Amino acid sequence: MTRREAREHCFKMLFCQDFYPAEEKETQLERYFEAPVEDETGEDGVDRILHQTALSEENEKRLKERAGLVMARIPELDQRINAVAEGWKTGRMGRVELTILRLALFEMKMDAEIPEKVAINEAVELAKKFGGDEAPAFVNGILAKLI
């Protein structure tokens, strides 16, 4: 699994967590890997896999650990985001954008293996794929203030 694929899975896992009460979060992390394969046929007639969680046990374990580390730091991450997000506190942000910001900030400040520029670029790519039209610029702007 590439780092980009792992990051996308981690984003999806974190995004799902916002919809469940705290006592269900562990169970929901487990259920993520039970999801069926989702695919679509593009305009060119080619089938594309949108979501597939058939991963090795090692990859599942790493993803669960990573998501758990980010989830444990959400209050701290949100505090940092709120400190720079003028007029857009975390309570008003869309869940997609907020999840991307949390993951990117975690990578920027708490993962020495990922350079800040890479974390920002990958966050913008996630925003292009999963967010609305304004999401990439919004995510980029907030993360730039966090450097």
Coordinates of C-alpha atoms in Angstrom, one line a residue:
M1 CA 0.0 0.0 0.0
T2 CA 1.4 3.4 -0.9
R3 CA 1.5 6.3 1.5
R4 CA -1.1 8.1 -0.5
E5 CA -3.5 5.1 -0.3
A6 CA -2.8 4.7 3.5
R7 CA -3.5 8.5 3.9
E8 CA -6.8 8.2 2.0
H9 CA -7.9 5.2 4.1
C10 CA -6.9 7.0 7.3
F11 CA -8.9 10.1 6.1
K12 CA -12.0 7.9 5.5
M13 CA -11.7 6.2 8.8
L14 CA -11.4 9.5 10.7
F15 CA -14.2 11.0 8.7
C16 CA -16.6 8.1 9.7
Q17 CA -15.7 8.6 13.3
D18 CA -17.5 12.0 13.4
F19 CA -20.8 10.3 13.0
Y20 CA -20.7 8.1 16.0
P21 CA -20.6 8.6 19.8
A22 CA -17.3 8.1 21.6
E23 CA -18.2 4.6 22.9
E24 CA -18.7 3.3 19.4
K25 CA -15.6 4.6 17.8
E26 CA -13.5 1.4 18.3
T27 CA -16.2 -0.8 16.9
Q28 CA -16.6 1.5 13.9
L29 CA -12.9 1.4 13.2
E30 CA -13.2 -2.4 13.0
R31 CA -16.2 -2.2 10.7
Y32 CA -14.4 0.0 8.2
F33 CA -12.6 -3.0 7.0
E34 CA -15.8 -4.9 6.5
A35 CA -17.1 -2.5 3.9
P36 CA -17.8 -3.9 0.4
V37 CA -15.9 -2.9 -2.6
E38 CA -17.3 0.2 -4.3
D39 CA -16.6 0.9 -8.0
E40 CA -17.9 3.0 -10.8
T41 CA -17.8 3.0 -14.6
G42 CA -16.2 6.2 -15.9
E43 CA -17.3 8.1 -19.0
D44 CA -14.6 6.3 -20.9
G45 CA -16.3 2.9 -20.0
V46 CA -13.5 1.9 -17.7
D47 CA -14.3 0.5 -14.3
R48 CA -12.6 2.2 -11.4
I49 CA -12.4 1.0 -7.8
L50 CA -13.5 3.8 -5.5
H51 CA -13.2 2.0 -2.2
Q52 CA -11.6 -1.4 -1.3
T53 CA -10.6 -2.4 2.2
A54 CA -9.2 -5.9 1.4
L55 CA -5.9 -5.2 3.1
S56 CA -3.3 -7.3 4.8
E57 CA -3.5 -7.7 8.5
E58 CA -0.4 -5.6 8.9
N59 CA -1.8 -2.7 6.9
E60 CA -5.1 -2.9 8.8
K61 CA -3.2 -2.8 12.1
R62 CA -1.1 0.2 10.9
L63 CA -4.2 2.1 9.7
K64 CA -6.0 1.5 13.0
E65 CA -3.0 2.6 15.0
R66 CA -2.6 5.7 12.9
A67 CA -6.3 6.7 13.1
G68 CA -6.3 6.0 16.8
L69 CA -3.3 8.4 17.3
V70 CA -5.0 11.1 15.3
M71 CA -8.3 10.6 17.2
A72 CA -6.5 10.8 20.5
R73 CA -5.1 14.3 19.6
I74 CA -8.3 15.8 18.1
P75 CA -8.9 18.3 21.0
E76 CA -5.3 19.5 20.6
L77 CA -5.5 19.6 16.8
D78 CA -8.8 21.5 16.9
Q79 CA -7.4 24.0 19.3
R80 CA -4.5 24.7 16.9
I81 CA -6.8 25.0 13.9
N82 CA -9.1 27.3 15.8
A83 CA -6.2 29.5 16.7
V84 CA -5.6 30.4 13.0
A85 CA -9.0 29.9 11.4
E86 CA -10.4 33.4 11.4
G87 CA -14.2 33.3 11.2
W88 CA -14.2 29.5 10.6
K89 CA -13.9 27.7 13.9
T90 CA -13.9 23.9 13.7
G91 CA -17.6 23.9 14.7
R92 CA -18.5 25.6 11.5
M93 CA -16.3 23.7 9.1
G94 CA -17.5 21.0 6.9
R95 CA -16.6 17.5 8.1
V96 CA -14.5 16.7 5.0
E97 CA -12.4 19.8 5.3
L98 CA -12.0 19.4 9.1
T99 CA -11.0 15.8 8.8
I100 CA -8.4 16.7 6.2
L101 CA -7.1 19.5 8.3
R102 CA -6.8 17.3 11.4
L103 CA -4.9 14.6 9.5
A104 CA -2.6 17.1 7.8
L105 CA -1.8 18.9 11.0
F106 CA -1.1 15.7 12.7
E107 CA 1.3 14.8 9.9
M108 CA 2.9 18.2 10.0
K109 CA 3.5 18.5 13.7
M110 CA 3.5 15.0 15.1
D111 CA 5.0 12.7 12.4
A112 CA 8.7 13.4 11.8
E113 CA 8.7 11.2 8.8
I114 CA 6.5 13.5 6.7
P115 CA 7.8 16.9 5.6
E116 CA 5.3 19.7 6.1
K117 CA 5.2 20.5 2.4
V118 CA 4.3 16.9 1.6
A119 CA 1.5 16.9 4.2
I120 CA 0.1 20.1 2.8
N121 CA 0.2 18.9 -0.8
E122 CA -1.4 15.6 0.1
A123 CA -4.1 17.4 2.1
V124 CA -4.9 19.6 -0.9
E125 CA -5.1 16.5 -3.1
L126 CA -7.6 14.9 -0.6
A127 CA -9.6 18.1 -0.6
K128 CA -9.8 18.0 -4.5
K129 CA -11.0 14.4 -4.4
F130 CA -13.4 14.6 -1.5
G131 CA -14.2 18.2 -0.9
G132 CA -16.2 20.9 -2.6
D133 CA -14.9 23.4 -5.1
E134 CA -13.6 25.7 -2.4
A135 CA -12.1 23.0 -0.3
P136 CA -8.6 22.9 -1.7
A137 CA -8.0 26.6 -1.3
F138 CA -9.5 26.6 2.2
V139 CA -7.4 23.7 3.3
N140 CA -4.3 25.2 1.8
G141 CA -4.9 28.5 3.4
I142 CA -5.5 27.1 6.9
L143 CA -2.4 24.8 6.7
A144 CA -0.2 27.7 5.4
K145 CA -1.1 29.6 8.6
L146 CA -0.1 26.6 10.7
I147 CA 3.4 26.4 9.4

